[in-house]
Structure formats: structure tokens, C-alpha cells
PDB file of C-alpha atoms in Angstrom:
ATOM      1  CA  UNK A 257      13.533 -22.313 -21.152  1.00  0.00           C
ATOM      2  CA  UNK A 258      11.269 -20.517 -18.600  1.00  0.00           C
ATOM      3  CA  UNK A 259       7.765 -21.127 -18.951  1.00  0.00           C
ATOM      4  CA  UNK A 260       4.737 -18.767 -18.031  1.00  0.00           C
ATOM      5  CA  UNK A 261       4.159 -20.715 -14.782  1.00  0.00           C
ATOM      6  CA  UNK A 262       7.893 -20.551 -13.690  1.00  0.00           C
ATOM      7  CA  UNK A 263       7.868 -16.903 -14.588  1.00  0.00           C
ATOM      8  CA  UNK A 264       4.741 -16.259 -12.624  1.00  0.00           C
ATOM      9  CA  UNK A 265       6.105 -18.316  -9.468  1.00  0.00           C
ATOM     10  CA  UNK A 266       9.342 -16.160  -9.708  1.00  0.00           C
ATOM     11  CA  UNK A 267       7.460 -12.877  -9.802  1.00  0.00           C
ATOM     12  CA  UNK A 268       5.500 -14.046  -6.691  1.00  0.00           C
ATOM     13  CA  UNK A 269       8.572 -14.920  -5.025  1.00  0.00           C
ATOM     14  CA  UNK A 270      10.442 -11.534  -5.848  1.00  0.00           C
ATOM     15  CA  UNK A 271       7.389  -9.650  -4.527  1.00  0.00           C
ATOM     16  CA  UNK A 272       7.176 -11.650  -1.485  1.00  0.00           C
ATOM     17  CA  UNK A 273      10.973 -11.116  -0.904  1.00  0.00           C
ATOM     18  CA  UNK A 274      10.349  -7.282  -1.385  1.00  0.00           C
ATOM     19  CA  UNK A 275       7.557  -7.379   1.334  1.00  0.00           C
ATOM     20  CA  UNK A 276       9.792  -9.144   3.678  1.00  0.00           C
ATOM     21  CA  UNK A 277      12.627  -6.973   3.319  1.00  0.00           C
ATOM     22  CA  UNK A 278      10.410  -3.615   3.535  1.00  0.00           C
ATOM     23  CA  UNK A 279       9.037  -4.963   6.925  1.00  0.00           C
ATOM     24  CA  UNK A 280      12.693  -5.468   8.262  1.00  0.00           C
ATOM     25  CA  UNK A 281      13.660  -2.011   7.231  1.00  0.00           C
ATOM     26  CA  UNK A 282      10.476  -0.384   8.759  1.00  0.00           C
ATOM     27  CA  UNK A 283      11.245  -2.267  12.176  1.00  0.00           C
ATOM     28  CA  UNK A 284      14.775  -1.012  11.999  1.00  0.00           C
ATOM     29  CA  UNK A 285      13.515   2.613  11.411  1.00  0.00           C
ATOM     30  CA  UNK A 286      11.229   2.371  14.362  1.00  0.00           C
ATOM     31  CA  UNK A 287      13.829   0.794  16.609  1.00  0.00           C
ATOM     32  CA  UNK A 288      16.462   3.411  15.756  1.00  0.00           C
ATOM     33  CA  UNK A 289      14.498   6.615  16.431  1.00  0.00           C
ATOM     34  CA  UNK A 290      11.555   7.524  18.293  1.00  0.00           C
ATOM     35  CA  UNK A 291      11.021  10.497  16.101  1.00  0.00           C
ATOM     36  CA  UNK A 292      10.907   8.440  13.026  1.00  0.00           C
ATOM     37  CA  UNK A 293       8.800   6.042  14.626  1.00  0.00           C
ATOM     38  CA  UNK A 294       6.354   8.722  15.513  1.00  0.00           C
ATOM     39  CA  UNK A 295       6.556  10.021  11.921  1.00  0.00           C
ATOM     40  CA  UNK A 296       5.566   6.692  10.565  1.00  0.00           C
ATOM     41  CA  UNK A 297       2.676   6.542  13.039  1.00  0.00           C
ATOM     42  CA  UNK A 298       1.287   9.811  12.131  1.00  0.00           C
ATOM     43  CA  UNK A 299       0.118   8.254   8.734  1.00  0.00           C
ATOM     44  CA  UNK A 300      -2.249   5.773  10.772  1.00  0.00           C
ATOM     45  CA  UNK A 301      -5.625   5.636   8.841  1.00  0.00           C
ATOM     46  CA  UNK A 302      -4.733   8.360   6.497  1.00  0.00           C
ATOM     47  CA  UNK A 303      -4.608   8.318   2.648  1.00  0.00           C
ATOM     48  CA  UNK A 304      -1.289   8.397   0.945  1.00  0.00           C
ATOM     49  CA  UNK A 305      -1.680  12.289   0.043  1.00  0.00           C
ATOM     50  CA  UNK A 306      -2.093  13.225   3.742  1.00  0.00           C
ATOM     51  CA  UNK A 307       0.996  11.108   5.065  1.00  0.00           C
ATOM     52  CA  UNK A 308       3.736  14.037   4.630  1.00  0.00           C
ATOM     53  CA  UNK A 309       5.869  12.961   7.749  1.00  0.00           C
ATOM     54  CA  UNK A 310       6.176   9.584   6.304  1.00  0.00           C
ATOM     55  CA  UNK A 311       7.849  10.298   2.894  1.00  0.00           C
ATOM     56  CA  UNK A 312      11.210  10.994   4.284  1.00  0.00           C
ATOM     57  CA  UNK A 313      11.584   7.631   5.816  1.00  0.00           C
ATOM     58  CA  UNK A 314       9.715   5.498   3.191  1.00  0.00           C
ATOM     59  CA  UNK A 315      10.730   7.163  -0.072  1.00  0.00           C
ATOM     60  CA  UNK A 316      13.858   5.092  -0.201  1.00  0.00           C
ATOM     61  CA  UNK A 317      12.344   1.901   1.218  1.00  0.00           C
ATOM     62  CA  UNK A 318       9.312   1.422  -1.358  1.00  0.00           C
ATOM     63  CA  UNK A 319      10.445  -0.578  -4.151  1.00  0.00           C
ATOM     64  CA  UNK A 320      11.047   1.594  -7.302  1.00  0.00           C
ATOM     65  CA  UNK A 321       8.456  -0.187  -9.282  1.00  0.00           C
ATOM     66  CA  UNK A 322       5.733   1.283  -7.080  1.00  0.00           C
ATOM     67  CA  UNK A 323       5.937   4.847  -8.181  1.00  0.00           C
ATOM     68  CA  UNK A 324       2.111   5.451  -8.336  1.00  0.00           C
ATOM     69  CA  UNK A 325       0.620   6.691  -5.234  1.00  0.00           C
ATOM     70  CA  UNK A 326      -2.070   3.734  -5.260  1.00  0.00           C
ATOM     71  CA  UNK A 327       0.791   1.295  -5.438  1.00  0.00           C
ATOM     72  CA  UNK A 328       2.679   2.900  -2.569  1.00  0.00           C
ATOM     73  CA  UNK A 329      -0.315   3.168  -0.293  1.00  0.00           C
ATOM     74  CA  UNK A 330      -0.218  -0.551   1.021  1.00  0.00           C
ATOM     75  CA  UNK A 331       3.357   0.062   2.178  1.00  0.00           C
ATOM     76  CA  UNK A 332       2.424   3.213   4.159  1.00  0.00           C
ATOM     77  CA  UNK A 333      -0.517   1.422   5.599  1.00  0.00           C
ATOM     78  CA  UNK A 334       1.715  -1.467   6.957  1.00  0.00           C
ATOM     79  CA  UNK A 335       4.457   0.867   8.106  1.00  0.00           C
ATOM     80  CA  UNK A 336       1.967   3.065  10.062  1.00  0.00           C
ATOM     81  CA  UNK A 337       0.443  -0.167  11.684  1.00  0.00           C
ATOM     82  CA  UNK A 338       3.898  -1.327  12.503  1.00  0.00           C
ATOM     83  CA  UNK A 339       4.868   1.926  14.024  1.00  0.00           C
ATOM     84  CA  UNK A 340       1.554   2.149  16.098  1.00  0.00           C
ATOM     85  CA  UNK A 341       2.479  -0.920  18.075  1.00  0.00           C
ATOM     86  CA  UNK A 342       4.345  -0.738  21.362  1.00  0.00           C
ATOM     87  CA  UNK A 343       8.063  -1.067  21.600  1.00  0.00           C
ATOM     88  CA  UNK A 344       7.883  -4.576  23.155  1.00  0.00           C
ATOM     89  CA  UNK A 345       5.603  -5.905  20.484  1.00  0.00           C
ATOM     90  CA  UNK A 346       7.697  -4.354  17.723  1.00  0.00           C
ATOM     91  CA  UNK A 347      10.662  -6.272  19.232  1.00  0.00           C
ATOM     92  CA  UNK A 348       8.868  -9.483  19.113  1.00  0.00           C
ATOM     93  CA  UNK A 349       7.792  -8.695  15.363  1.00  0.00           C
ATOM     94  CA  UNK A 350      11.359  -8.000  14.606  1.00  0.00           C
ATOM     95  CA  UNK A 351      12.615 -11.171  16.238  1.00  0.00           C
ATOM     96  CA  UNK A 352       9.907 -13.143  14.250  1.00  0.00           C
ATOM     97  CA  UNK A 353      10.774 -11.466  11.059  1.00  0.00           C
ATOM     98  CA  UNK A 354      14.857 -11.962  11.358  1.00  0.00           C
ATOM     99  CA  UNK A 355      14.163 -15.526  12.616  1.00  0.00           C
ATOM    100  CA  UNK A 356      12.209 -16.732   9.380  1.00  0.00           C
ATOM    101  CA  UNK A 357      14.201 -19.442   7.753  1.00  0.00           C
ATOM    102  CA  UNK A 358      15.160 -18.919   4.066  1.00  0.00           C
ATOM    103  CA  UNK A 359      12.827 -21.961   3.165  1.00  0.00           C
ATOM    104  CA  UNK A 360       9.807 -19.712   4.358  1.00  0.00           C
ATOM    105  CA  UNK A 361      10.233 -17.667   1.003  1.00  0.00           C
ATOM    106  CA  UNK A 362      12.094 -20.151  -0.976  1.00  0.00           C
ATOM    107  CA  UNK A 363      11.579 -19.725  -4.644  1.00  0.00           C
ATOM    108  CA  UNK A 364       9.390 -22.685  -5.950  1.00  0.00           C
ATOM    109  CA  UNK A 365      11.843 -22.931  -9.175  1.00  0.00           C
ATOM    110  CA  UNK A 366      15.075 -23.484  -7.116  1.00  0.00           C
ATOM    111  CA  UNK A 367      15.987 -26.988  -5.652  1.00  0.00           C
ATOM    112  CA  UNK A 368      14.821 -27.335  -2.132  1.00  0.00           C
ATOM    113  CA  UNK A 369      12.161 -24.640  -2.700  1.00  0.00           C
ATOM    114  CA  UNK A 370       8.884 -25.064  -1.001  1.00  0.00           C
ATOM    115  CA  UNK A 371       6.051 -23.297  -2.929  1.00  0.00           C
ATOM    116  CA  UNK A 372       3.526 -23.764  -0.150  1.00  0.00           C
ATOM    117  CA  UNK A 373       5.580 -22.356   2.786  1.00  0.00           C
ATOM    118  CA  UNK A 374       4.556 -18.574   2.251  1.00  0.00           C
ATOM    119  CA  UNK A 375       0.828 -19.473   2.199  1.00  0.00           C
ATOM    120  CA  UNK A 376       1.395 -21.676   5.356  1.00  0.00           C
ATOM    121  CA  UNK A 377       2.232 -18.216   7.096  1.00  0.00           C
ATOM    122  CA  UNK A 378      -0.565 -16.546   8.956  1.00  0.00           C
ATOM    123  CA  UNK A 379      -2.778 -14.247   6.931  1.00  0.00           C
ATOM    124  CA  UNK A 380      -5.047 -11.748   8.300  1.00  0.00           C
ATOM    125  CA  UNK A 381      -7.754 -14.351   8.765  1.00  0.00           C
ATOM    126  CA  UNK A 382      -5.613 -16.790  10.523  1.00  0.00           C
ATOM    127  CA  UNK A 383      -4.550 -14.045  12.925  1.00  0.00           C
ATOM    128  CA  UNK A 384      -8.129 -12.982  13.639  1.00  0.00           C
ATOM    129  CA  UNK A 385      -8.973 -16.714  14.333  1.00  0.00           C
ATOM    130  CA  UNK A 386      -6.039 -16.802  16.958  1.00  0.00           C
ATOM    131  CA  UNK A 387      -7.338 -13.504  18.342  1.00  0.00           C
ATOM    132  CA  UNK A 388     -10.796 -15.452  18.991  1.00  0.00           C
ATOM    133  CA  UNK A 389      -8.919 -18.313  20.344  1.00  0.00           C
ATOM    134  CA  UNK A 390      -7.101 -16.327  22.906  1.00  0.00           C
ATOM    135  CA  UNK A 391     -10.073 -14.384  23.889  1.00  0.00           C
ATOM    136  CA  UNK A 392      -8.950 -11.023  22.290  1.00  0.00           C
ATOM    137  CA  UNK A 393     -11.991 -10.928  19.967  1.00  0.00           C
ATOM    138  CA  UNK A 394     -15.440 -12.231  19.966  1.00  0.00           C
ATOM    139  CA  UNK A 395     -16.066 -14.734  17.262  1.00  0.00           C
ATOM    140  CA  UNK A 396     -19.114 -13.127  16.076  1.00  0.00           C
ATOM    141  CA  UNK A 397     -17.243  -9.712  15.540  1.00  0.00           C
ATOM    142  CA  UNK A 398     -14.401 -11.349  13.886  1.00  0.00           C
ATOM    143  CA  UNK A 399     -16.304 -13.111  11.245  1.00  0.00           C
ATOM    144  CA  UNK A 400     -18.620 -10.196  10.641  1.00  0.00           C
ATOM    145  CA  UNK A 401     -15.525  -7.964  10.052  1.00  0.00           C
ATOM    146  CA  UNK A 402     -13.881 -10.621   7.690  1.00  0.00           C
ATOM    147  CA  UNK A 403     -17.191 -10.719   5.576  1.00  0.00           C
ATOM    148  CA  UNK A 404     -17.344  -7.060   5.636  1.00  0.00           C
ATOM    149  CA  UNK A 405     -13.623  -6.622   4.398  1.00  0.00           C
ATOM    150  CA  UNK A 406     -14.222  -9.150   1.631  1.00  0.00           C
ATOM    151  CA  UNK A 407     -16.778  -6.822   0.058  1.00  0.00           C
ATOM    152  CA  UNK A 408     -15.093  -3.493   0.350  1.00  0.00           C
ATOM    153  CA  UNK A 409     -12.521  -1.778  -1.833  1.00  0.00           C
ATOM    154  CA  UNK A 410      -8.814  -1.054  -1.001  1.00  0.00           C
ATOM    155  CA  UNK A 411      -9.379   2.549   0.417  1.00  0.00           C
ATOM    156  CA  UNK A 412     -12.101   1.314   2.840  1.00  0.00           C
ATOM    157  CA  UNK A 413     -10.045  -1.770   3.895  1.00  0.00           C
ATOM    158  CA  UNK A 414      -7.017   0.549   4.655  1.00  0.00           C
ATOM    159  CA  UNK A 415      -9.397   2.784   6.804  1.00  0.00           C
ATOM    160  CA  UNK A 416     -10.630  -0.194   8.786  1.00  0.00           C
ATOM    161  CA  UNK A 417      -7.343  -1.914   9.510  1.00  0.00           C
ATOM    162  CA  UNK A 418      -6.040   0.357  12.233  1.00  0.00           C
ATOM    163  CA  UNK A 419      -9.122  -0.179  14.650  1.00  0.00           C
ATOM    164  CA  UNK A 420      -9.005  -3.869  13.788  1.00  0.00           C
ATOM    165  CA  UNK A 421      -5.320  -4.284  14.376  1.00  0.00           C
ATOM    166  CA  UNK A 422      -5.393  -2.195  17.481  1.00  0.00           C
ATOM    167  CA  UNK A 423      -7.860  -4.670  19.190  1.00  0.00           C
ATOM    168  CA  UNK A 424      -5.445  -7.412  19.156  1.00  0.00           C
ATOM    169  CA  UNK A 425      -2.099  -5.407  19.658  1.00  0.00           C
ATOM    170  CA  UNK A 426      -0.469  -6.760  22.837  1.00  0.00           C
ATOM    171  CA  UNK A 427      -2.592  -9.721  23.128  1.00  0.00           C
ATOM    172  CA  UNK A 428      -0.339 -12.350  21.963  1.00  0.00           C
ATOM    173  CA  UNK A 429      -1.714 -12.585  18.456  1.00  0.00           C
ATOM    174  CA  UNK A 430       0.916 -12.961  15.723  1.00  0.00           C
ATOM    175  CA  UNK A 431       0.617 -10.524  12.730  1.00  0.00           C
ATOM    176  CA  UNK A 432       2.955 -11.518   9.759  1.00  0.00           C
ATOM    177  CA  UNK A 433       3.357  -7.983   8.261  1.00  0.00           C
ATOM    178  CA  UNK A 434       4.909  -9.285   5.165  1.00  0.00           C
ATOM    179  CA  UNK A 435       1.951 -11.459   4.140  1.00  0.00           C
ATOM    180  CA  UNK A 436      -0.429  -8.736   4.971  1.00  0.00           C
ATOM    181  CA  UNK A 437       1.659  -6.255   2.807  1.00  0.00           C
ATOM    182  CA  UNK A 438       1.584  -8.665  -0.161  1.00  0.00           C
ATOM    183  CA  UNK A 439      -2.174  -9.292   0.312  1.00  0.00           C
ATOM    184  CA  UNK A 440      -2.939  -5.414   0.362  1.00  0.00           C
ATOM    185  CA  UNK A 441      -0.715  -4.843  -2.571  1.00  0.00           C
ATOM    186  CA  UNK A 442      -2.783  -7.328  -4.670  1.00  0.00           C
ATOM    187  CA  UNK A 443      -6.296  -6.376  -3.328  1.00  0.00           C
ATOM    188  CA  UNK A 444      -7.281  -4.174  -6.314  1.00  0.00           C
ATOM    189  CA  UNK A 445      -6.740  -6.865  -8.836  1.00  0.00           C
ATOM    190  CA  UNK A 446      -7.410 -10.148  -6.661  1.00  0.00           C
ATOM    191  CA  UNK A 447      -9.631  -9.104  -3.925  1.00  0.00           C
ATOM    192  CA  UNK A 448     -12.062 -12.316  -4.208  1.00  0.00           C
ATOM    193  CA  UNK A 449      -9.018 -14.597  -4.033  1.00  0.00           C
ATOM    194  CA  UNK A 450      -7.304 -12.887  -1.218  1.00  0.00           C
ATOM    195  CA  UNK A 451     -10.720 -12.480   0.696  1.00  0.00           C
ATOM    196  CA  UNK A 452     -11.392 -16.127   0.184  1.00  0.00           C
ATOM    197  CA  UNK A 453      -8.070 -17.130   1.516  1.00  0.00           C
ATOM    198  CA  UNK A 454      -8.634 -14.996   4.776  1.00  0.00           C
ATOM    199  CA  UNK A 455     -11.980 -16.740   5.147  1.00  0.00           C
ATOM    200  CA  UNK A 456     -10.534 -20.122   4.671  1.00  0.00           C
ATOM    201  CA  UNK A 457      -7.698 -19.601   7.037  1.00  0.00           C
ATOM    202  CA  UNK A 458     -10.029 -18.105   9.726  1.00  0.00           C
ATOM    203  CA  UNK A 459     -12.456 -21.090   9.775  1.00  0.00           C
ATOM    204  CA  UNK A 460      -9.626 -23.634   9.401  1.00  0.00           C
ATOM    205  CA  UNK A 461      -7.824 -22.249  12.445  1.00  0.00           C
ATOM    206  CA  UNK A 462     -11.103 -21.752  14.359  1.00  0.00           C
ATOM    207  CA  UNK A 463     -12.077 -25.374  13.584  1.00  0.00           C
ATOM    208  CA  UNK A 464      -8.827 -26.959  14.748  1.00  0.00           C
ATOM    209  CA  UNK A 465      -9.066 -25.076  18.099  1.00  0.00           C
ATOM    210  CA  UNK A 466     -12.878 -26.172  18.537  1.00  0.00           C
ATOM    211  CA  UNK A 467     -11.978 -29.784  17.712  1.00  0.00           C
ATOM    212  CA  UNK A 468      -9.019 -29.793  20.131  1.00  0.00           C
ATOM    213  CA  UNK A 469     -11.316 -28.555  22.992  1.00  0.00           C
ATOM    214  CA  UNK A 470     -14.006 -31.088  22.202  1.00  0.00           C
ATOM    215  CA  UNK A 471     -11.252 -33.914  22.400  1.00  0.00           C
ATOM    216  CA  UNK A 472      -9.927 -32.484  25.768  1.00  0.00           C
ATOM    217  CA  UNK A 473     -13.608 -32.431  26.992  1.00  0.00           C
ATOM    218  CA  UNK A 474     -14.308 -36.048  25.877  1.00  0.00           C
ATOM    219  CA  UNK A 475     -11.080 -37.243  27.617  1.00  0.00           C
ATOM    220  CA  UNK A 476     -11.664 -37.458  31.332  1.00  0.00           C
ATOM    221  CA  UNK A 477      -7.959 -37.865  32.086  1.00  0.00           C
ATOM    222  CA  UNK A 478      -7.086 -34.725  30.078  1.00  0.00           C
ATOM    223  CA  UNK A 479      -9.872 -32.687  31.419  1.00  0.00           C
ATOM    224  CA  UNK A 480      -8.723 -33.510  35.084  1.00  0.00           C
ATOM    225  CA  UNK A 481      -5.219 -32.704  34.085  1.00  0.00           C
ATOM    226  CA  UNK A 482      -3.993 -36.188  34.992  1.00  0.00           C
ATOM    227  CA  UNK A 483      -2.804 -37.443  31.620  1.00  0.00           C
ATOM    228  CA  UNK A 484       0.890 -37.905  32.175  1.00  0.00           C
ATOM    229  CA  UNK A 485       1.933 -40.969  30.219  1.00  0.00           C
ATOM    230  CA  UNK A 486       3.483 -40.962  27.052  1.00  0.00           C
ATOM    231  CA  UNK A 487       0.257 -41.223  25.060  1.00  0.00           C
ATOM    232  CA  UNK A 488      -1.131 -38.258  26.692  1.00  0.00           C
ATOM    233  CA  UNK A 489       1.987 -36.383  25.831  1.00  0.00           C
ATOM    234  CA  UNK A 490       1.936 -37.474  22.178  1.00  0.00           C
ATOM    235  CA  UNK A 491      -1.995 -36.413  21.972  1.00  0.00           C
ATOM    236  CA  UNK A 492      -1.104 -32.986  23.328  1.00  0.00           C
ATOM    237  CA  UNK A 493       1.763 -32.384  20.760  1.00  0.00           C
ATOM    238  CA  UNK A 494      -0.451 -33.557  17.950  1.00  0.00           C
ATOM    239  CA  UNK A 495      -3.393 -31.194  18.894  1.00  0.00           C
ATOM    240  CA  UNK A 496      -0.567 -28.387  19.107  1.00  0.00           C
ATOM    241  CA  UNK A 497       0.248 -29.123  15.478  1.00  0.00           C
ATOM    242  CA  UNK A 498      -3.304 -29.373  14.098  1.00  0.00           C
TER     243      UNK A 498
END
């Protein structure tokens, strides 16, 4: 007999699978036609009612249960953000999306399922922290933006995303579009929970990078680039996996 918790987990799994599939389809549309990609890009930063050129491509891709404009808006936002990226970056997105193993979104109720795996994928907070670590964003700006996003409604959030994502495009920062779509779709009824997760992920990734830097500076051999024994190699691998 299926209990409430199992049903909730199954519902989350199904929603995440739909998000993953939608991202794959949007990337395929962009790769298949420059005109279609331009149509999707035309909706960047616009509300659903002004995205006329996007409908012909997305009407069949957005899940049927998302019939209301407010429910469809997150899909349009993510599609436009993907289409606004350069072809080379979109190709990298497609490669990552297609290479994601089944376990990444495995249903927790099934044997071998990994309930935490979806949440281990980078959300917006983790991606912004990565941008700071790579020098694409200033730490103060990223933190201020995250705190602002945590306080605003979905429409304001959608309008701020294009500029924010634009700052890290092509800078080596991984953006997990399926995770972002799932978060945007739940923003209106789980804003505090999602915003908290973004902030936690941001500071976790930043803290790991700062601790790794401190360890390198405190190790004269590592700082001088002269650590070539097995212990040094193991330390580097350990730091990379933090």
C-alpha cells in the first residue's frame, strides 16, 4: 500500500523527470533550427502573454497539466534563457544533460534509487558560488543578488534572471536547467524553502573553495607547486571532491 510520503516522493520524481525531458527537447529545438532558437530567445525577460513567437515551439513541449499561464511561465523563462546562450555553450549543456545517469533522477521508492541525488545537482545558489570561485562574479554582488531573490515574487524573479545568467554565460559555470526549472515551478508555493536551499548551497560551495585555498596556502610544498608524491596527489583529489 502506497503511503503519503511515497506518493509525495513519486510526485517529485515525476516532476523532475518532466523538467529533465523539457530541457532536452528545448536544446534539440535550438540545435535543429536557428529560426526556432531565435523565436525562443525573443521571449527573454518577457511575461507569458508577450511571448507570441515561442508558442509554436513550446505548446507541445510543456506538460499538459501546466495549462494555466502562471504554471507555463517557468517553462518559457527557462527555454528563453537556454536559447539566449551561444551555440557552443548550448552544446555543452546538451552533452551534460544527455550524459546524466539514470541514478541522478532515480525514484526513491525503487530499488537502487538515490533520494538525495537530485538535490546534489547544482542549483542556482551553487552555480553563483561557482561563478564567484571562477572570478566571473564578485562575492558581494552574488550574495546581495541571492538575498534579493529570496524576498521577491516569481514575476520579479523571472525578470531578473536574464541579466544574472547573462553575467556567467560562457564563463565555465555549470547551470543545471532542469533543477532551475523545477525550482521556478515551485517558487510560488515553496519560495522560502527553495531560497534557503539556494543560500545554503551558495555558502557551502564558497566555504569549500575558501578552505581549499587556505590549505594550499598553509602547505609550502603545495604553494610552491612542488608536491609530487602520492600524499600530495591524494590531498589534491580530496580537495577537488569537497
